[in-house]
Coordinates of C-alpha atoms and ligand atoms in Angstrom, one line a residue:
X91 CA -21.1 -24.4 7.0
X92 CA -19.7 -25.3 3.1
X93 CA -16.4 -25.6 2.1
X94 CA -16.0 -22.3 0.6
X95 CA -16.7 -20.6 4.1
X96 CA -14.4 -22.7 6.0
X97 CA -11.4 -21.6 3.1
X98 CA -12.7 -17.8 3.7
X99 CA -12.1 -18.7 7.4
X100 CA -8.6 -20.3 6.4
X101 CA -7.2 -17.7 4.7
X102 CA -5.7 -16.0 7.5
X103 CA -2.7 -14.4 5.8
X104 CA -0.2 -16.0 8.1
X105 CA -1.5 -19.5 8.2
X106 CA -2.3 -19.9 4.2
X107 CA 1.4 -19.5 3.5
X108 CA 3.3 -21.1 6.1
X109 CA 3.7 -23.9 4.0
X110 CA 5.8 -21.7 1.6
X111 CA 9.0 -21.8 3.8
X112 CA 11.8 -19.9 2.9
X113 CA 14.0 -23.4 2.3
X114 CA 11.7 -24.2 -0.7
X115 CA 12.1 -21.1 -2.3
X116 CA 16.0 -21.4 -2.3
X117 CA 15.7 -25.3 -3.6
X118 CA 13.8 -24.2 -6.4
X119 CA 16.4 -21.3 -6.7
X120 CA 19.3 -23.7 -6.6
X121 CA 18.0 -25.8 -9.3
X122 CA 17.2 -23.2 -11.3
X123 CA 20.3 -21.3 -11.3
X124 CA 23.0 -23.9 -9.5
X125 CA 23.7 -21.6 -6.7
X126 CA 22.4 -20.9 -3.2
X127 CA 20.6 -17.9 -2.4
X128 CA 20.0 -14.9 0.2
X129 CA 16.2 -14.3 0.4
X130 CA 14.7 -10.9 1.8
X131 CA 11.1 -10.3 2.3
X132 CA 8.6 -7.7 1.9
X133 CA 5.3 -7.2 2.9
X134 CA 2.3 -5.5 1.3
X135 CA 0.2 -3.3 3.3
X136 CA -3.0 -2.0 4.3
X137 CA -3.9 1.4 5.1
X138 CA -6.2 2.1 8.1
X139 CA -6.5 5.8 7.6
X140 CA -5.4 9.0 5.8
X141 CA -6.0 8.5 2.1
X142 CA -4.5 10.5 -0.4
X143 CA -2.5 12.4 2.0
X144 CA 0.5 11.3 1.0
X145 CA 1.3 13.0 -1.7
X146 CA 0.0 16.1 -0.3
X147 CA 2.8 15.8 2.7
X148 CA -0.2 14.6 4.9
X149 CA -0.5 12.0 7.2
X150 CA -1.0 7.8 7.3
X151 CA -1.8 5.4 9.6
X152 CA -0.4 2.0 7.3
X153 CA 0.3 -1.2 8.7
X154 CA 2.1 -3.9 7.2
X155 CA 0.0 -7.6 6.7
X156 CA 1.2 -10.8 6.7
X157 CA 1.2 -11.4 2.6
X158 CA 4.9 -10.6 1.7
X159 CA 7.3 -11.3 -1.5
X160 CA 10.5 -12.7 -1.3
X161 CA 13.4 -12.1 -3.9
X162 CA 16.4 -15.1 -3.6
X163 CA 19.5 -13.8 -5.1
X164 CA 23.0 -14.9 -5.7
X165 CA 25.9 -13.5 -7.3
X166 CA 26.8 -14.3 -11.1
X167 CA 30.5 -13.4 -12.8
X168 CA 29.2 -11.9 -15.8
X169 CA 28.1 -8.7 -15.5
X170 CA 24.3 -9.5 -16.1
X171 CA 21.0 -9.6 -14.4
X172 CA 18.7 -12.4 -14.9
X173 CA 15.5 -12.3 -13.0
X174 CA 12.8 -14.8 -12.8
X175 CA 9.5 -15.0 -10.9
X176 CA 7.1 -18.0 -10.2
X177 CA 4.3 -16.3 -11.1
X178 CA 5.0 -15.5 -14.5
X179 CA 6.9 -17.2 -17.8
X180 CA 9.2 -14.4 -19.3
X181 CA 12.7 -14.3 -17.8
X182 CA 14.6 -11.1 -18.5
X183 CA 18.3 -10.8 -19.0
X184 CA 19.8 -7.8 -18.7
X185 CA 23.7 -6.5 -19.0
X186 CA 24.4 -3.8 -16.1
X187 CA 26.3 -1.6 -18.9
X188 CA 22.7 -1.1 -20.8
X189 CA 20.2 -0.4 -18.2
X190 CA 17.0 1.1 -20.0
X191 CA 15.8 4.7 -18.2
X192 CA 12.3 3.4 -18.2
X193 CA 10.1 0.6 -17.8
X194 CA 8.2 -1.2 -20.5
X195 CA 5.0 -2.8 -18.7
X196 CA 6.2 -5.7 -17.5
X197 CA 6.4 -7.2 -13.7
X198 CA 10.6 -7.3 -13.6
X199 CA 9.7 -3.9 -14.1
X200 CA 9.7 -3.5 -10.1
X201 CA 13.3 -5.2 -9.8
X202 CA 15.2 -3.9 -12.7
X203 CA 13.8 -0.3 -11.9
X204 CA 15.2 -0.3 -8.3
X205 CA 18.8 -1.6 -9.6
X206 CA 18.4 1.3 -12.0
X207 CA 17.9 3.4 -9.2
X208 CA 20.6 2.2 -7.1
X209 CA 22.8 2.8 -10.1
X210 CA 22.0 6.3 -10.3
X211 CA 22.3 7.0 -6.8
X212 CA 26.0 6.1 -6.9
X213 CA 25.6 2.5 -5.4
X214 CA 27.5 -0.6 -7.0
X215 CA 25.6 -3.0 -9.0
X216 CA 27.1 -6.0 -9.8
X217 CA 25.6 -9.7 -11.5
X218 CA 23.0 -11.4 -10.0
X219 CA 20.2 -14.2 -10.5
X220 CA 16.9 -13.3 -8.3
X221 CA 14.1 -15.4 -8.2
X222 CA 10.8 -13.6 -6.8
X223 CA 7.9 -14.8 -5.0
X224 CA 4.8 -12.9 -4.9
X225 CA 2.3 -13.8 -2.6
X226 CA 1.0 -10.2 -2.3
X227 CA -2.5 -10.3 -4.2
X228 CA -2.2 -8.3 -7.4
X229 CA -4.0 -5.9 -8.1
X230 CA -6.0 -5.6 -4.9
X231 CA -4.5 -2.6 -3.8
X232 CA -2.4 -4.3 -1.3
X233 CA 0.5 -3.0 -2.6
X234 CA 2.0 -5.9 -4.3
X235 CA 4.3 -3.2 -6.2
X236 CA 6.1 -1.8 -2.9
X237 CA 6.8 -5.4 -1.6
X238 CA 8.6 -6.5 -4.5
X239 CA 10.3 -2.9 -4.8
X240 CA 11.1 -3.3 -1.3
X241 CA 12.6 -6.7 -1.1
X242 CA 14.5 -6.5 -4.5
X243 CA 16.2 -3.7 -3.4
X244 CA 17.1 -5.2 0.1
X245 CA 18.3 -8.2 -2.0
X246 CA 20.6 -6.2 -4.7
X247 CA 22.3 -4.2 -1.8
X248 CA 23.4 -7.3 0.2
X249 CA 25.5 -7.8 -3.1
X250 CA 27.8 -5.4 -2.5
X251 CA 27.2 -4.6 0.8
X252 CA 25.6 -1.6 0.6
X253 CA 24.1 0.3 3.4
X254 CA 20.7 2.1 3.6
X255 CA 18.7 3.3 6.4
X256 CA 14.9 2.1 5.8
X257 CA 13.4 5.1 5.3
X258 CA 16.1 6.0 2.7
X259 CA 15.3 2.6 0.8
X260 CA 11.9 3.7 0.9
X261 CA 12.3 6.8 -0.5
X262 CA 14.8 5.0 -3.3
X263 CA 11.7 2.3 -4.0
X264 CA 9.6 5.3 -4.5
X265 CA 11.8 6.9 -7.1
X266 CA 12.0 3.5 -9.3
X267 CA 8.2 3.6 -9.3
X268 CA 7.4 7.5 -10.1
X269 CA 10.6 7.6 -12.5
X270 CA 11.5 3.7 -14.1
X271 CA 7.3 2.7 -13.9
X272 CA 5.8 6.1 -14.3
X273 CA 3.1 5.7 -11.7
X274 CA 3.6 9.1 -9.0
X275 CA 2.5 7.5 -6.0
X276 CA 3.4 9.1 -2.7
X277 CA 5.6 7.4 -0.1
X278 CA 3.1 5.6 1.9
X279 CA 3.5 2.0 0.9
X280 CA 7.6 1.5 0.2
X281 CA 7.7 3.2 4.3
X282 CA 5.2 0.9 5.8
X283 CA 6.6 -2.3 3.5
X284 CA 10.2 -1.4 5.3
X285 CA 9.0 -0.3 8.8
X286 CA 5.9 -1.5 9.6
X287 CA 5.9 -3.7 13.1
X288 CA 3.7 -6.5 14.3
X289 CA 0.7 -5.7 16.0
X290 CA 1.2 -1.5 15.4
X291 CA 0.5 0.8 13.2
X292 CA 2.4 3.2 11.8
X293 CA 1.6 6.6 11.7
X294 CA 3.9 8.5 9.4
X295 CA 4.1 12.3 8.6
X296 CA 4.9 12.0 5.0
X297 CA 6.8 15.0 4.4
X298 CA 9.2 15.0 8.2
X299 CA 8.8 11.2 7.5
X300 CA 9.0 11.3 11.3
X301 CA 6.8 8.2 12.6
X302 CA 5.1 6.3 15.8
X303 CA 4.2 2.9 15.9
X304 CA 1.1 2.9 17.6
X305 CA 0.1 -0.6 19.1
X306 CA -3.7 -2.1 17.8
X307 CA -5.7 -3.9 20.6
X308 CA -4.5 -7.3 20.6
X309 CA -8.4 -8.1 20.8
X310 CA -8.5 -6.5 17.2
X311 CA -8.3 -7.7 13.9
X312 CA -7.9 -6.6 10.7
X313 CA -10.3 -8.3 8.5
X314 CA -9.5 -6.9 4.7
X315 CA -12.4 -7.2 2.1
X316 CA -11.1 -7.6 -1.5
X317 CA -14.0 -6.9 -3.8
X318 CA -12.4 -8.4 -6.4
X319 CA -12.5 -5.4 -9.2
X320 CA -10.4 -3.0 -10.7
X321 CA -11.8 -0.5 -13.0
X322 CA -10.4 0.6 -15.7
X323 CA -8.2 4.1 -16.2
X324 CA -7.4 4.0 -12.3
X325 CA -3.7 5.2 -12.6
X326 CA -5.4 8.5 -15.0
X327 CA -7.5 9.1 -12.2
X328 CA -5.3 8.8 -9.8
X329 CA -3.0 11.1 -11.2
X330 CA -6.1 13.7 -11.7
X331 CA -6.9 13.4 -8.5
X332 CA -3.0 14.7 -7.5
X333 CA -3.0 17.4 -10.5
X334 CA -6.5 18.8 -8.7
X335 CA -5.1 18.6 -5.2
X336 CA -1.9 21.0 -7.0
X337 CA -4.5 23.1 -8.5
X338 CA -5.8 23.8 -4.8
X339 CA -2.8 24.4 -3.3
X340 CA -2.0 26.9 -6.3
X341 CA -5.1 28.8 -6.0
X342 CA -5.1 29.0 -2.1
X343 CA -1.3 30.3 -2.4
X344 CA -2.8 33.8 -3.4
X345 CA -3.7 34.1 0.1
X346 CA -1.1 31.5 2.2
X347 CA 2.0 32.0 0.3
X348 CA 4.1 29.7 1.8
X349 CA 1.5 26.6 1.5
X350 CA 3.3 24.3 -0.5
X351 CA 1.0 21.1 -0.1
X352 CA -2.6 20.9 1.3
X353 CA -0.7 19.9 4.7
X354 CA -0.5 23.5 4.6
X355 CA -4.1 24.5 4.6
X356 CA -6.6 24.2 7.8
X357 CA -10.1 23.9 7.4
X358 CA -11.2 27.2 8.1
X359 CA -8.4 28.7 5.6
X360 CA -10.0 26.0 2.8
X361 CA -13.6 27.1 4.0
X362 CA -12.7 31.0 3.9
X363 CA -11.7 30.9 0.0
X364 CA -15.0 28.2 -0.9
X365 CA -15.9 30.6 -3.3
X366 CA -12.9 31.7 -5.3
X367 CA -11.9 27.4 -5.9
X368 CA -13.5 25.6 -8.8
X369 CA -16.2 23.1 -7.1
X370 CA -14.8 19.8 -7.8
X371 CA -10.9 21.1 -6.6
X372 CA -12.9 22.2 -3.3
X373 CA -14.3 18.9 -2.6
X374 CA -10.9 17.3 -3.4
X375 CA -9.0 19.5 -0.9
X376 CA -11.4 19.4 1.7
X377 CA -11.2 15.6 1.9
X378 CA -7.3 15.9 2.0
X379 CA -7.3 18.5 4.8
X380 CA -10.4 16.7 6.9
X381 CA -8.2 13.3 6.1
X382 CA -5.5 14.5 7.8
X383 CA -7.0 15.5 10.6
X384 CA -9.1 12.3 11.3
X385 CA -5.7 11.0 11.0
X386 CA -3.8 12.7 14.4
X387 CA -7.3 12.3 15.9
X388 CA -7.0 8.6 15.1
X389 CA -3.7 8.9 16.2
X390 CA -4.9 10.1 19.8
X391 CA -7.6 7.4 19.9
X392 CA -6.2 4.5 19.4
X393 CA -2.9 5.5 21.2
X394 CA -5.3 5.2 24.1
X395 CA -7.0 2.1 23.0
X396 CA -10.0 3.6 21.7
X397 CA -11.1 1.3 18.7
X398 CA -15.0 2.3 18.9
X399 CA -14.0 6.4 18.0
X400 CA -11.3 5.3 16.0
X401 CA -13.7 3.3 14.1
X402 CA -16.0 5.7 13.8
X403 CA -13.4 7.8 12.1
X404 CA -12.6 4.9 9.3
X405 CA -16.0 5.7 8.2
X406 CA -15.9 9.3 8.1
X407 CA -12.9 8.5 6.0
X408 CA -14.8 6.3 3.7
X409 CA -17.9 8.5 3.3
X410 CA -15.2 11.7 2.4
X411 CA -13.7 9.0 -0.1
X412 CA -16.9 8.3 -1.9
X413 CA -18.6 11.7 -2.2
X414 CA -15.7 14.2 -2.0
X415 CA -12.6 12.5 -3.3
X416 CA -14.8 10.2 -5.6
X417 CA -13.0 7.6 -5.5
X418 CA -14.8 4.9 -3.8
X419 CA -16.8 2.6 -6.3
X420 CA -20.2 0.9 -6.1
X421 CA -18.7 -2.4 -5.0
X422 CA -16.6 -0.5 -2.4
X423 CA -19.6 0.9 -1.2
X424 CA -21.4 -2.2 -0.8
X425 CA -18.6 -4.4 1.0
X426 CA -18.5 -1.1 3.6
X427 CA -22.4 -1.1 4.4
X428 CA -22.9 -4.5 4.8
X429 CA -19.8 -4.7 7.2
X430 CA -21.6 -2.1 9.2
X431 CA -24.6 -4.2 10.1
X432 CA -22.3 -7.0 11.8
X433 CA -21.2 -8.3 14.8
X434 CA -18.0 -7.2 16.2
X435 CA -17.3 -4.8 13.8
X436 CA -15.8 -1.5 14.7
X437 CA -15.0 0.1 11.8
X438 CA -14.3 -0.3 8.1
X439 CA -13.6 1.7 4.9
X440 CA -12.2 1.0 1.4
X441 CA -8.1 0.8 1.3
X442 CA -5.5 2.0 -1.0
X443 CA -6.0 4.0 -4.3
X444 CA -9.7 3.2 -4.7
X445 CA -11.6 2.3 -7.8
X446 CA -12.1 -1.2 -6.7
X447 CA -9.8 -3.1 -4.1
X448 CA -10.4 -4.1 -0.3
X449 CA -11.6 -2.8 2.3
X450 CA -10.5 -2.9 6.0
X451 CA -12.2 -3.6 9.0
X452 CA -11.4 -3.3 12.4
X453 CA -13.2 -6.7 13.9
X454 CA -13.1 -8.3 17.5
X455 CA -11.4 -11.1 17.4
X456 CA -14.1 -13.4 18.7
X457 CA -16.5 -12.6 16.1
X458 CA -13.7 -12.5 13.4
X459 CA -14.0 -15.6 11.9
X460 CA -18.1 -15.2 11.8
X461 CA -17.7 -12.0 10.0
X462 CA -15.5 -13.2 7.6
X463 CA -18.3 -15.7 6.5
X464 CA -21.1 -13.7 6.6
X465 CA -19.8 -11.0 4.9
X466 CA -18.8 -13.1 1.9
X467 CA -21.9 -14.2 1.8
X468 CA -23.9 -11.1 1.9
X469 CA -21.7 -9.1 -0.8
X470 CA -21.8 -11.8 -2.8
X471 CA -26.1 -12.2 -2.8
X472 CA -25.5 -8.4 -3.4
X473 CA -23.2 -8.4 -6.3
X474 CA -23.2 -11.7 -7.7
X475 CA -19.0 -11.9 -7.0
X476 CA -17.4 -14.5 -5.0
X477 CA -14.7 -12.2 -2.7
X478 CA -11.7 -12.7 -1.3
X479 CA -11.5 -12.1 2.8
X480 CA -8.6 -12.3 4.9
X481 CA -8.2 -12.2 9.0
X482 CA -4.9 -10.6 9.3
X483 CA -3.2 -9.1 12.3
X484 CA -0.2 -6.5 11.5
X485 CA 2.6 -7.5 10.7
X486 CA 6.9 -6.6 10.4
X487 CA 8.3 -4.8 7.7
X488 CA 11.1 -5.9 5.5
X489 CA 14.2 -8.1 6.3
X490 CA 16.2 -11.0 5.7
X491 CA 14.5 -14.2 6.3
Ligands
LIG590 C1 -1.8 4.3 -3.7 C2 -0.4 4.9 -3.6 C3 -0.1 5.6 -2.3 C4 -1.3 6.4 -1.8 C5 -2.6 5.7 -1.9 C6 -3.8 6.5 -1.6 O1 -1.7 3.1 -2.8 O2 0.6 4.0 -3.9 O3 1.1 6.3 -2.4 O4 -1.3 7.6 -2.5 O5 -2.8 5.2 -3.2 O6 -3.8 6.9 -0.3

């Protein structure tokens, strides 16, 4: 066994950044800014099923993982917001009374966006000095983005006391990202990042935004494969991908007029009008409307503890992904076969947006730790890339720590 395996094997999301307690975050925060602060946390997620249902008011099955960021924040008298993070040099300074509308690129981005939001819902903003940790990867499709949404605006509305139920934060996190970044992602991440529980997951009907916490065997874990790329032009796509789903939905109206999302359509109303929809919009909606079914049948399964059917959906999921939604990528593809051929594993598919990212795997826990090495090993003979692997279990959503 070398070194490298034994970090793979380390790298248990919970254990690697225990050290990072709370308490050192708000020393560095009180040297920095002379004051001590409030920290809230945020965790970044991993989706088991139902991708790119969201945003067609279909249905998730998220949990949250055990890589979260934390935003310390205090109070300052004058009327200005002055945000730091340890991960990168800029600072920005910002008075309240000149808020920009929109983003310009940059990671404070995700915290001056959710003020702005606050703002324009009504809610009282007042001074403050935040100092973020991220230990979300970025840029993994973890969802780095909706845990630092997420605890930044838990951390702005203990300010001035202000009171939001989660799944109203959520849907407020959501709005700074479509509007203040530009990026039109659905609802999935902010929900799970505020309500996902230990040991569940969540499975949410994104347009009721009704949810069940479903509980995962506790002889399961989650072992999530990061490939380690991230191709270019995948927010264009992604948006293409929505604009294509729309297209469905506005073609299939001529015959379901009150469909207003693909949640809408069954398969056999899809399948009836094959002919009159442009090939690449049918392939698009039939992976949405099979995705969302896999996801109350995944729902059913692993309610009753089933992890070898529920599996079995994750990589119907994943072949739909790769040849209908097209959004899976070669590496993807490779992590996901070479899981399949190990021990303990139960089921596996890539995670997120797509175009590069993780993959998940449901693993027994006894043969976790083996998998984690071997599959390391085998994707990187295969690609020539060293990748990241973490054994996590789910985890909470957001709070005060
Ligand atoms: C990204 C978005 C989510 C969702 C997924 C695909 O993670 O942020 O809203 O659309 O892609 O399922």
């Amino acid at each position: 066994m070398n070194s490298d395996f034994t970090s793979w094997l380390g790298l248990s999301a919970h254990d690697k950044f225990d050290h990072m307690k709370p308490a050192e975050l708000a020393q560095k925060f009180e040297d920095l800014f002379g004051s001590r602060p409030r920290i809230f946390c945020a965790p970044g997620r991993v989706n088991l099923l139902g991708e790119h249902t969201d945003y067609n008011d279909g249905f998730v099955m998220p949990c949250a993982i055990g890589f979260s960021t934390r935003v310390a924040i205090s109070p300052r008298p004058d009327h200005r917001l002055v945000i730091r993070s340890e991960d990168f040099p800029e600072q920005l300074e910002i008075d309240l009374d000149h808020l920009p509308n929109q983003g310009t690129g940059v990671w404070s981005d995700y915290v001056l966006g959710i003020a702005v939001m606050l703002k324009e819902a009504g809610h009282p903003i007042s001074g403050a000095s935040l100092l973020v940790r991220g230990e979300v990867p970025i840029g993994a499709g973890l969802s780095s983005s909706a845990a630092i949404e997420v605890a930044s605006a838990l951390a702005l509305m203990s300010l001035n006391g202000t009171r939001l139920a989660l799944p109203e934060v959520a849907k407020l996190c959501q709005r700074a990202e479509n509007e203040f970044i530009g990026a039109r992602v659905g609802i999935m991440d902010q929900f799970v990042s505020c309500l996902g529980r230990a040991g569940h997951a969540l499975l949410l009907d994104c347009r009721s935004l009704e949810f069940k916490l479903i509980p995962i065997p506790d002889d399961i874990r989650l072992v999530i494969c990061n490939t380690m790329v991230k191709h270019e032009h995948s927010s264009g796509a992604y948006n293409r991908r929505r604009e294509e789903c729309d297209e469905g939905v506005k073609i299939l109206r001529q015959w379901y007029p009150r469909a207003t999302a693909l949640r809408d359509i069954s398969l056999d109303q899809l399948q009836d009008h094959k002919a009159a929809i442009p090939e690449t919009v049918y392939k698009r909606c039939l992976h949405v409307v099979s995705e969302n079914q896999r996801v109350l049948e995944g729902g059913k399964y692993l309610t009753d503890g089933d992890v070898q059917r529920f599996g079995g959906l994750m990589r119907d999921s994943h072949v739909s992904l790769r040849d209908l939604f097209e959004v899976s990528c070669k590496e993807l593809d490779v992590m996901v076969e070479i899981a399949g051929s190990l021990d303990g594993f139960c089921g596996g598919r890539m995670t997120g947006g797509g175009f590069g990212g993780c993959t998940v795997n449901l693993v027994k826990s006894p043969a976790a730790s083996q998998f984690a090495g071997q599959i390391a090993e085998r994707y990187q003979a295969a690609t020539g890339i060293k990748p990241d692997i973490y054994v996590c279990a789910a985890a909470n959503g957001a709070g005060a720590d």
